[in-house]
């Protein structure tokens, strides 16, 4: 199973990714976690990523692509994976296509979590308080949602054209959203 989990910041991708990955026995790969690990180590890539993350902007494709390609080459990804937060641009879609083609594999499905933008702002502000996340200010959150809408949302159309997209309501209790995702994946695999 090779899955992409897409959706705006705060839609619950990280929460759902862990459950889905466990269910299918594949690693959940979050670019956010990769970025934060590099930032914590103060690697060159981490310092570069930090400047963009602090401004609510996306990390440049060349940095992100290199990190993802390296991670997908790890042995635990041989049987599949779940990508959370990548690809985010059409250029990253092309890069992921190239990575998968080199490995002789293809995506199984793309799940798009949808949620009301104002609810996302409320969720992310609560998370900022609970977790002390300095990158989640009101201004940065709204900017991240704008960037998502302009740069990432068009990917859904491309994956829909390929017949891979399953859209799921990301609001509600975690278990209900998980059930919706699994039902959408079952429907997609039998289509």
Tab-separated table of N, CA, C and O in Angstrom, residues 8-124:
chain	number	residue	atom	x	y	z
A	8	UNK	N	-5.324	20.461	4.310
A	8	UNK	CA	-4.753	21.697	4.840
A	8	UNK	C	-4.146	21.484	6.217
A	8	UNK	O	-4.459	20.500	6.899
A	9	UNK	N	-3.277	22.400	6.651
A	9	UNK	CA	-2.727	22.314	8.002
A	9	UNK	C	-3.855	22.248	9.026
A	9	UNK	O	-4.842	22.967	8.917
A	10	UNK	N	-3.723	21.330	9.989
A	10	UNK	CA	-4.715	21.207	11.044
A	10	UNK	C	-5.879	20.291	10.731
A	10	UNK	O	-6.770	20.112	11.555
A	11	UNK	N	-5.886	19.668	9.554
A	11	UNK	CA	-7.003	18.808	9.161
A	11	UNK	C	-6.948	17.431	9.813
A	11	UNK	O	-7.865	16.633	9.647
A	12	UNK	N	-5.883	17.141	10.552
A	12	UNK	CA	-5.775	15.855	11.234
A	12	UNK	C	-4.944	14.828	10.504
A	12	UNK	O	-5.013	13.635	10.814
A	13	UNK	N	-4.132	15.273	9.556
A	13	UNK	CA	-3.322	14.330	8.777
A	13	UNK	C	-2.398	13.502	9.666
A	13	UNK	O	-2.320	12.291	9.510
A	14	UNK	N	-1.687	14.157	10.574
A	14	UNK	CA	-0.732	13.439	11.422
A	14	UNK	C	-1.402	12.388	12.278
A	14	UNK	O	-0.921	11.251	12.384
A	15	UNK	N	-2.521	12.743	12.871
A	15	UNK	CA	-3.272	11.810	13.713
A	15	UNK	C	-3.735	10.614	12.890
A	15	UNK	O	-3.570	9.459	13.291
A	16	UNK	N	-4.310	10.890	11.735
A	16	UNK	CA	-4.838	9.816	10.896
A	16	UNK	C	-3.714	8.995	10.248
A	16	UNK	O	-3.863	7.790	10.075
A	17	UNK	N	-2.617	9.640	9.909
A	17	UNK	CA	-1.509	8.928	9.254
A	17	UNK	C	-1.000	7.790	10.126
A	17	UNK	O	-0.762	6.686	9.637
A	18	UNK	N	-0.835	8.050	11.419
A	18	UNK	CA	-0.327	7.021	12.322
A	18	UNK	C	-1.263	5.810	12.356
A	18	UNK	O	-0.816	4.663	12.275
A	19	UNK	N	-2.569	6.067	12.448
A	19	UNK	CA	-3.535	4.973	12.520
A	19	UNK	C	-3.601	4.186	11.206
A	19	UNK	O	-3.635	2.949	11.217
A	20	UNK	N	-3.603	4.893	10.084
A	20	UNK	CA	-3.678	4.220	8.782
A	20	UNK	C	-2.416	3.401	8.529
A	20	UNK	O	-2.477	2.256	8.076
A	21	UNK	N	-1.264	3.999	8.825
A	21	UNK	CA	0.003	3.292	8.609
A	21	UNK	C	0.061	2.020	9.444
A	21	UNK	O	0.494	0.965	8.957
A	22	UNK	N	-0.374	2.119	10.695
A	22	UNK	CA	-0.387	0.925	11.554
A	22	UNK	C	-1.330	-0.130	10.989
A	22	UNK	O	-0.994	-1.316	10.945
A	23	UNK	N	-2.488	0.302	10.535
A	23	UNK	CA	-3.486	-0.628	9.983
A	23	UNK	C	-2.943	-1.398	8.783
A	23	UNK	O	-3.204	-2.576	8.621
A	24	UNK	N	-2.155	-0.715	7.927
A	24	UNK	CA	-1.629	-1.363	6.728
A	24	UNK	C	-0.192	-1.859	6.889
A	24	UNK	O	0.376	-2.419	5.954
A	25	UNK	N	0.405	-1.637	8.052
A	25	UNK	CA	1.758	-2.131	8.311
A	25	UNK	C	2.833	-1.453	7.472
A	25	UNK	O	3.775	-2.105	7.032
A	26	UNK	N	2.663	-0.155	7.248
A	26	UNK	CA	3.647	0.616	6.480
A	26	UNK	C	4.104	1.816	7.320
A	26	UNK	O	3.385	2.256	8.219
A	27	UNK	N	5.277	2.362	7.031
A	27	UNK	CA	5.718	3.532	7.784
A	27	UNK	C	4.956	4.787	7.371
A	27	UNK	O	4.655	4.980	6.193
A	28	UNK	N	4.627	5.610	8.362
A	28	UNK	CA	4.048	6.927	8.105
A	28	UNK	C	5.207	7.899	8.001
A	28	UNK	O	6.030	7.990	8.918
A	29	UNK	N	5.293	8.594	6.886
A	29	UNK	CA	6.403	9.511	6.636
A	29	UNK	C	5.851	10.923	6.579
A	29	UNK	O	5.119	11.276	5.662
A	30	UNK	N	6.181	11.712	7.593
A	30	UNK	CA	5.713	13.091	7.690
A	30	UNK	C	6.863	14.033	7.374
A	30	UNK	O	7.897	13.999	8.052
A	31	UNK	N	6.661	14.870	6.370
A	31	UNK	CA	7.713	15.847	6.077
A	31	UNK	C	7.872	16.821	7.227
A	31	UNK	O	8.976	17.274	7.507
A	32	UNK	N	6.789	17.109	7.929
A	32	UNK	CA	6.894	17.982	9.099
A	32	UNK	C	7.848	17.409	10.138
A	32	UNK	O	8.679	18.133	10.697
A	33	UNK	N	7.747	16.105	10.396
A	33	UNK	CA	8.651	15.464	11.357
A	33	UNK	C	10.093	15.487	10.846
A	33	UNK	O	11.027	15.703	11.623
A	34	UNK	N	10.277	15.257	9.531
A	34	UNK	CA	11.611	15.303	8.947
A	34	UNK	C	12.192	16.704	9.109
A	34	UNK	O	13.350	16.870	9.493
A	35	UNK	N	11.390	17.728	8.815
A	35	UNK	CA	11.858	19.113	8.964
A	35	UNK	C	12.232	19.410	10.413
A	35	UNK	O	13.296	19.957	10.691
A	36	UNK	N	11.328	19.049	11.352
A	36	UNK	CA	11.591	19.350	12.762
A	36	UNK	C	12.832	18.632	13.268
A	36	UNK	O	13.594	19.185	14.063
A	37	UNK	N	13.073	17.395	12.817
A	37	UNK	CA	14.268	16.652	13.229
A	37	UNK	C	15.530	17.359	12.726
A	37	UNK	O	16.508	17.489	13.467
A	38	UNK	N	15.489	17.837	11.491
A	38	UNK	CA	16.640	18.557	10.947
A	38	UNK	C	16.854	19.881	11.668
A	38	UNK	O	17.990	20.288	11.907
A	39	UNK	N	15.768	20.559	12.015
A	39	UNK	CA	15.867	21.821	12.751
A	39	UNK	C	16.469	21.569	14.128
A	39	UNK	O	17.365	22.298	14.571
A	40	UNK	N	16.001	20.524	14.806
A	40	UNK	CA	16.504	20.209	16.149
A	40	UNK	C	18.000	19.895	16.118
A	40	UNK	O	18.733	20.271	17.041
A	41	UNK	N	18.454	19.229	15.059
A	41	UNK	CA	19.889	18.905	14.921
A	41	UNK	C	20.692	20.095	14.425
A	41	UNK	O	21.913	20.029	14.369
A	42	UNK	N	19.996	21.162	14.001
A	42	UNK	CA	20.645	22.346	13.436
A	42	UNK	C	21.512	21.993	12.224
A	42	UNK	O	22.573	22.581	11.997
A	43	UNK	N	21.012	21.014	11.431
A	43	UNK	CA	21.704	20.674	10.188
A	43	UNK	C	21.549	21.848	9.224
A	43	UNK	O	20.707	22.733	9.415
A	44	UNK	N	22.350	21.844	8.172
A	44	UNK	CA	22.239	22.907	7.175
A	44	UNK	C	20.832	22.934	6.582
A	44	UNK	O	20.226	23.997	6.438
A	45	UNK	N	20.300	21.748	6.248
A	45	UNK	CA	18.935	21.674	5.729
A	45	UNK	C	17.934	22.165	6.767
A	45	UNK	O	16.957	22.831	6.434
A	46	UNK	N	18.189	21.850	8.020
A	46	UNK	CA	17.299	22.272	9.094
A	46	UNK	C	17.256	23.780	9.249
A	46	UNK	O	16.184	24.370	9.441
A	47	UNK	N	18.404	24.424	9.167
A	47	UNK	CA	18.437	25.886	9.286
A	47	UNK	C	17.724	26.532	8.106
A	47	UNK	O	17.000	27.516	8.276
A	48	UNK	N	17.910	25.984	6.924
A	48	UNK	CA	17.214	26.503	5.744
A	48	UNK	C	15.704	26.325	5.900
A	48	UNK	O	14.927	27.260	5.678
A	49	UNK	N	15.292	25.130	6.299
A	49	UNK	CA	13.872	24.840	6.476
A	49	UNK	C	13.253	25.760	7.533
A	49	UNK	O	12.124	26.239	7.362
A	50	UNK	N	13.979	26.026	8.609
A	50	UNK	CA	13.453	26.838	9.708
A	50	UNK	C	13.045	28.231	9.251
A	50	UNK	O	12.004	28.740	9.648
A	51	UNK	N	13.860	28.849	8.405
A	51	UNK	CA	13.535	30.199	7.921
A	51	UNK	C	12.179	30.217	7.222
A	51	UNK	O	11.373	31.118	7.421
A	52	UNK	N	11.927	29.220	6.395
A	52	UNK	CA	10.664	29.155	5.662
A	52	UNK	C	9.507	28.804	6.593
A	52	UNK	O	8.426	29.391	6.504
A	53	UNK	N	9.712	27.839	7.481
A	53	UNK	CA	8.660	27.411	8.394
A	53	UNK	C	8.233	28.555	9.310
A	53	UNK	O	7.039	28.747	9.558
A	54	UNK	N	9.176	29.335	9.793
A	54	UNK	CA	8.859	30.458	10.681
A	54	UNK	C	7.991	31.499	9.989
A	54	UNK	O	7.203	32.187	10.636
A	55	UNK	N	8.138	31.623	8.678
A	55	UNK	CA	7.359	32.597	7.908
A	55	UNK	C	6.041	32.017	7.391
A	55	UNK	O	5.279	32.705	6.720
A	56	UNK	N	5.782	30.733	7.685
A	56	UNK	CA	4.561	30.105	7.205
A	56	UNK	C	4.635	29.722	5.742
A	56	UNK	O	3.613	29.464	5.114
A	57	UNK	N	5.837	29.674	5.199
A	57	UNK	CA	6.041	29.316	3.794
A	57	UNK	C	6.480	27.852	3.704
A	57	UNK	O	6.950	27.266	4.679
A	58	UNK	N	6.362	27.301	2.507
A	58	UNK	CA	6.844	25.947	2.291
A	58	UNK	C	8.357	25.935	2.117
A	58	UNK	O	8.938	26.867	1.570
A	59	UNK	N	8.953	24.850	2.565
A	59	UNK	CA	10.382	24.636	2.365
A	59	UNK	C	10.589	24.400	0.868
A	59	UNK	O	9.771	23.750	0.216
A	60	UNK	N	11.676	24.952	0.275
A	60	UNK	CA	11.890	24.797	-1.171
A	60	UNK	C	11.878	23.330	-1.624
A	60	UNK	O	12.342	22.438	-0.904
A	61	UNK	N	11.354	23.131	-2.826
A	61	UNK	CA	11.212	21.783	-3.363
A	61	UNK	C	12.507	20.983	-3.355
A	61	UNK	O	12.500	19.804	-3.010
A	62	UNK	N	13.608	21.601	-3.737
A	62	UNK	CA	14.838	20.818	-3.845
A	62	UNK	C	15.259	20.242	-2.498
A	62	UNK	O	15.772	19.121	-2.420
A	63	UNK	N	15.022	20.966	-1.416
A	63	UNK	CA	15.354	20.475	-0.067
A	63	UNK	C	14.394	19.353	0.314
A	63	UNK	O	14.806	18.278	0.762
A	64	UNK	N	13.127	19.604	0.130
A	64	UNK	CA	12.102	18.620	0.476
A	64	UNK	C	12.253	17.352	-0.353
A	64	UNK	O	12.212	16.236	0.188
A	65	UNK	N	12.433	17.494	-1.655
A	65	UNK	CA	12.569	16.327	-2.542
A	65	UNK	C	13.732	15.443	-2.128
A	65	UNK	O	13.610	14.211	-2.121
A	66	UNK	N	14.854	16.040	-1.792
A	66	UNK	CA	16.039	15.269	-1.389
A	66	UNK	C	15.759	14.485	-0.114
A	66	UNK	O	16.127	13.298	-0.007
A	67	UNK	N	15.100	15.128	0.851
A	67	UNK	CA	14.793	14.437	2.111
A	67	UNK	C	13.826	13.279	1.881
A	67	UNK	O	14.005	12.189	2.429
A	68	UNK	N	12.794	13.497	1.066
A	68	UNK	CA	11.802	12.454	0.817
A	68	UNK	C	12.416	11.302	0.019
A	68	UNK	O	12.197	10.127	0.350
A	69	UNK	N	13.185	11.598	-1.010
A	69	UNK	CA	13.812	10.535	-1.812
A	69	UNK	C	14.694	9.657	-0.939
A	69	UNK	O	14.661	8.422	-1.055
A	70	UNK	N	15.455	10.282	-0.062
A	70	UNK	CA	16.318	9.508	0.841
A	70	UNK	C	15.481	8.617	1.750
A	70	UNK	O	15.777	7.441	1.937
A	71	UNK	N	14.395	9.174	2.294
A	71	UNK	CA	13.557	8.394	3.216
A	71	UNK	C	12.876	7.230	2.507
A	71	UNK	O	12.791	6.121	3.042
A	72	UNK	N	12.385	7.439	1.278
A	72	UNK	CA	11.705	6.365	0.548
A	72	UNK	C	12.657	5.252	0.126
A	72	UNK	O	12.216	4.148	-0.181
A	73	UNK	N	13.957	5.545	0.125
A	73	UNK	CA	14.935	4.509	-0.221
A	73	UNK	C	15.256	3.602	0.960
A	73	UNK	O	15.917	2.577	0.791
A	74	UNK	N	14.791	3.953	2.153
A	74	UNK	CA	15.023	3.112	3.328
A	74	UNK	C	14.282	1.786	3.173
A	74	UNK	O	13.204	1.723	2.572
A	75	UNK	N	14.843	0.727	3.746
A	75	UNK	CA	14.297	-0.624	3.559
A	75	UNK	C	12.884	-0.790	4.098
A	75	UNK	O	12.118	-1.593	3.556
A	76	UNK	N	12.510	-0.037	5.131
A	76	UNK	CA	11.160	-0.208	5.675
A	76	UNK	C	10.070	0.283	4.725
A	76	UNK	O	8.896	-0.001	4.932
A	77	UNK	N	10.449	0.976	3.655
A	77	UNK	CA	9.475	1.467	2.679
A	77	UNK	C	9.288	0.509	1.509
A	77	UNK	O	8.445	0.767	0.643
A	78	UNK	N	10.040	-0.579	1.474
A	78	UNK	CA	9.967	-1.499	0.341
A	78	UNK	C	8.563	-2.070	0.154
A	78	UNK	O	8.120	-2.275	-0.975
A	79	UNK	N	7.839	-2.303	1.253
A	79	UNK	CA	6.504	-2.876	1.167
A	79	UNK	C	5.387	-1.853	1.116
A	79	UNK	O	4.219	-2.212	1.101
A	80	UNK	N	5.747	-0.579	1.109
A	80	UNK	CA	4.744	0.475	1.046
A	80	UNK	C	5.056	1.581	2.029
A	80	UNK	O	6.008	1.498	2.810
A	81	UNK	N	4.228	2.620	1.994
A	81	UNK	CA	4.427	3.782	2.853
A	81	UNK	C	3.172	4.634	2.826
A	81	UNK	O	2.305	4.457	1.983
A	82	UNK	N	3.114	5.557	3.766
A	82	UNK	CA	2.078	6.581	3.775
A	82	UNK	C	2.800	7.915	3.886
A	82	UNK	O	3.524	8.145	4.854
A	83	UNK	N	2.639	8.764	2.879
A	83	UNK	CA	3.245	10.094	2.894
A	83	UNK	C	2.243	11.109	3.423
A	83	UNK	O	1.120	11.189	2.934
A	84	UNK	N	2.666	11.872	4.408
A	84	UNK	CA	1.851	12.909	5.031
A	84	UNK	C	2.579	14.234	4.858
A	84	UNK	O	3.636	14.434	5.440
A	85	UNK	N	2.025	15.117	4.014
A	85	UNK	CA	2.643	16.428	3.824
A	85	UNK	C	3.512	16.528	2.589
A	85	UNK	O	4.187	17.528	2.391
A	86	UNK	N	3.510	15.513	1.766
A	86	UNK	CA	4.282	15.519	0.522
A	86	UNK	C	3.539	14.641	-0.462
A	86	UNK	O	3.090	13.556	-0.069
A	87	UNK	N	3.410	15.044	-1.694
A	87	UNK	CA	3.850	16.300	-2.302
A	87	UNK	C	2.896	17.451	-1.985
A	87	UNK	O	1.730	17.220	-1.685
A	88	UNK	N	3.432	18.667	-2.080
A	88	UNK	CA	2.637	19.867	-1.831
A	88	UNK	C	2.569	20.791	-3.040
A	88	UNK	O	1.844	21.772	-3.009
A	89	UNK	N	3.358	20.516	-4.050
A	89	UNK	CA	3.346	21.332	-5.266
A	89	UNK	C	3.324	20.400	-6.476
A	89	UNK	O	3.656	19.219	-6.370
A	90	UNK	N	2.973	20.957	-7.635
A	90	UNK	CA	2.967	20.144	-8.853
A	90	UNK	C	4.372	19.664	-9.200
A	90	UNK	O	4.542	18.548	-9.704
A	91	UNK	N	5.387	20.470	-8.902
A	91	UNK	CA	6.759	20.043	-9.140
A	91	UNK	C	7.127	18.852	-8.252
A	91	UNK	O	7.826	17.939	-8.691
A	92	UNK	N	6.616	18.848	-7.017
A	92	UNK	CA	6.873	17.711	-6.130
A	92	UNK	C	6.128	16.466	-6.606
A	92	UNK	O	6.621	15.351	-6.436
A	93	UNK	N	4.957	16.644	-7.213
A	93	UNK	CA	4.241	15.500	-7.800
A	93	UNK	C	5.120	14.862	-8.863
A	93	UNK	O	5.282	13.635	-8.905
A	94	UNK	N	5.706	15.692	-9.736
A	94	UNK	CA	6.593	15.172	-10.783
A	94	UNK	C	7.783	14.435	-10.184
A	94	UNK	O	8.182	13.380	-10.674
A	95	UNK	N	8.355	14.992	-9.124
A	95	UNK	CA	9.506	14.354	-8.478
A	95	UNK	C	9.099	13.027	-7.847
A	95	UNK	O	9.818	12.037	-7.973
A	96	UNK	N	7.954	12.997	-7.175
A	96	UNK	CA	7.486	11.735	-6.581
A	96	UNK	C	7.233	10.704	-7.673
A	96	UNK	O	7.601	9.535	-7.517
A	97	UNK	N	6.622	11.125	-8.778
A	97	UNK	CA	6.412	10.206	-9.907
A	97	UNK	C	7.743	9.599	-10.354
A	97	UNK	O	7.843	8.399	-10.602
A	98	UNK	N	8.778	10.435	-10.448
A	98	UNK	CA	10.103	9.963	-10.877
A	98	UNK	C	10.701	8.991	-9.865
A	98	UNK	O	11.284	7.960	-10.245
A	99	UNK	N	10.559	9.301	-8.585
A	99	UNK	CA	11.081	8.416	-7.528
A	99	UNK	C	10.394	7.053	-7.610
A	99	UNK	O	11.048	5.999	-7.589
A	100	UNK	N	9.065	7.056	-7.721
A	100	UNK	CA	8.310	5.805	-7.774
A	100	UNK	C	8.618	5.021	-9.038
A	100	UNK	O	8.737	3.789	-9.006
A	101	UNK	N	8.759	5.739	-10.153
A	101	UNK	CA	9.087	5.069	-11.410
A	101	UNK	C	10.445	4.379	-11.316
A	101	UNK	O	10.601	3.246	-11.778
A	102	UNK	N	11.422	5.063	-10.714
A	102	UNK	CA	12.749	4.453	-10.518
A	102	UNK	C	12.650	3.161	-9.711
A	102	UNK	O	13.396	2.211	-9.940
A	103	UNK	N	11.723	3.147	-8.737
A	103	UNK	CA	11.552	1.972	-7.882
A	103	UNK	C	10.607	0.937	-8.481
A	103	UNK	O	10.398	-0.130	-7.898
A	104	UNK	N	9.982	1.268	-9.625
A	104	UNK	CA	9.077	0.337	-10.283
A	104	UNK	C	7.765	0.127	-9.545
A	104	UNK	O	7.182	-0.952	-9.607
A	105	UNK	N	7.292	1.160	-8.836
A	105	UNK	CA	6.042	1.067	-8.083
A	105	UNK	C	5.147	2.250	-8.427
A	105	UNK	O	5.574	3.180	-9.107
A	106	UNK	N	3.914	2.210	-7.936
A	106	UNK	CA	2.958	3.291	-8.185
A	106	UNK	C	2.148	3.545	-6.916
A	106	UNK	O	2.097	2.704	-6.015
A	107	UNK	N	1.501	4.702	-6.879
A	107	UNK	CA	0.624	5.018	-5.758
A	107	UNK	C	-0.617	4.143	-5.797
A	107	UNK	O	-1.144	3.833	-6.869
A	108	UNK	N	-1.102	3.769	-4.610
A	108	UNK	CA	-2.346	3.011	-4.492
A	108	UNK	C	-3.545	3.942	-4.434
A	108	UNK	O	-4.571	3.670	-5.043
A	109	UNK	N	-3.413	5.034	-3.653
A	109	UNK	CA	-4.519	5.979	-3.485
A	109	UNK	C	-4.007	7.268	-2.863
A	109	UNK	O	-2.933	7.305	-2.261
A	110	UNK	N	-4.815	8.314	-3.012
A	110	UNK	CA	-4.561	9.617	-2.402
A	110	UNK	C	-5.815	9.996	-1.624
A	110	UNK	O	-6.901	10.060	-2.200
A	111	UNK	N	-5.656	10.217	-0.317
A	111	UNK	CA	-6.780	10.604	0.532
A	111	UNK	C	-6.656	12.098	0.826
A	111	UNK	O	-5.620	12.562	1.294
A	112	UNK	N	-7.720	12.831	0.526
A	112	UNK	CA	-7.771	14.265	0.795
A	112	UNK	C	-8.730	14.519	1.951
A	112	UNK	O	-9.922	14.235	1.852
A	113	UNK	N	-8.190	15.002	3.081
A	113	UNK	CA	-9.022	15.393	4.215
A	113	UNK	C	-9.471	16.828	4.006
A	113	UNK	O	-8.648	17.706	3.750
A	114	UNK	N	-10.761	17.068	4.110
A	114	UNK	CA	-11.298	18.420	3.965
A	114	UNK	C	-11.848	18.898	5.304
A	114	UNK	O	-12.335	18.091	6.099
A	115	UNK	N	-11.741	20.216	5.542
A	115	UNK	CA	-12.255	20.796	6.780
A	115	UNK	C	-12.474	22.290	6.592
A	115	UNK	O	-11.808	22.923	5.775
A	116	UNK	N	-13.398	22.852	7.374
A	116	UNK	CA	-13.700	24.276	7.337
A	116	UNK	C	-12.469	25.077	7.783
A	116	UNK	O	-11.895	24.787	8.840
A	117	UNK	N	-12.038	26.087	6.998
A	117	UNK	CA	-10.835	26.855	7.338
A	117	UNK	C	-10.874	27.512	8.724
A	117	UNK	O	-9.864	27.517	9.426
A	118	UNK	N	-12.020	28.042	9.123
A	118	UNK	CA	-12.079	28.683	10.448
A	118	UNK	C	-11.921	27.664	11.566
A	118	UNK	O	-11.322	27.953	12.603
A	119	UNK	N	-12.439	26.457	11.360
A	119	UNK	CA	-12.234	25.393	12.351
A	119	UNK	C	-10.756	25.006	12.405
A	119	UNK	O	-10.219	24.728	13.477
A	120	UNK	N	-10.095	25.015	11.251
A	120	UNK	CA	-8.664	24.701	11.231
A	120	UNK	C	-7.866	25.733	12.020
A	120	UNK	O	-6.952	25.381	12.763
A	121	UNK	N	-8.203	27.015	11.849
A	121	UNK	CA	-7.509	28.065	12.610
A	121	UNK	C	-7.702	27.824	14.103
A	121	UNK	O	-6.736	27.865	14.883
A	122	UNK	N	-8.938	27.531	14.526
A	122	UNK	CA	-9.206	27.267	15.953
A	122	UNK	C	-8.397	26.065	16.450
A	122	UNK	O	-7.797	26.107	17.524
A	123	UNK	N	-8.375	24.976	15.659
A	123	UNK	CA	-7.617	23.774	16.042
A	123	UNK	C	-6.133	24.095	16.224
A	123	UNK	O	-5.512	23.666	17.183
A	124	UNK	N	-5.581	24.810	15.253
A	124	UNK	CA	-4.147	25.090	15.294
A	124	UNK	C	-3.773	26.052	16.414
A	124	UNK	O	-2.699	25.930	17.003
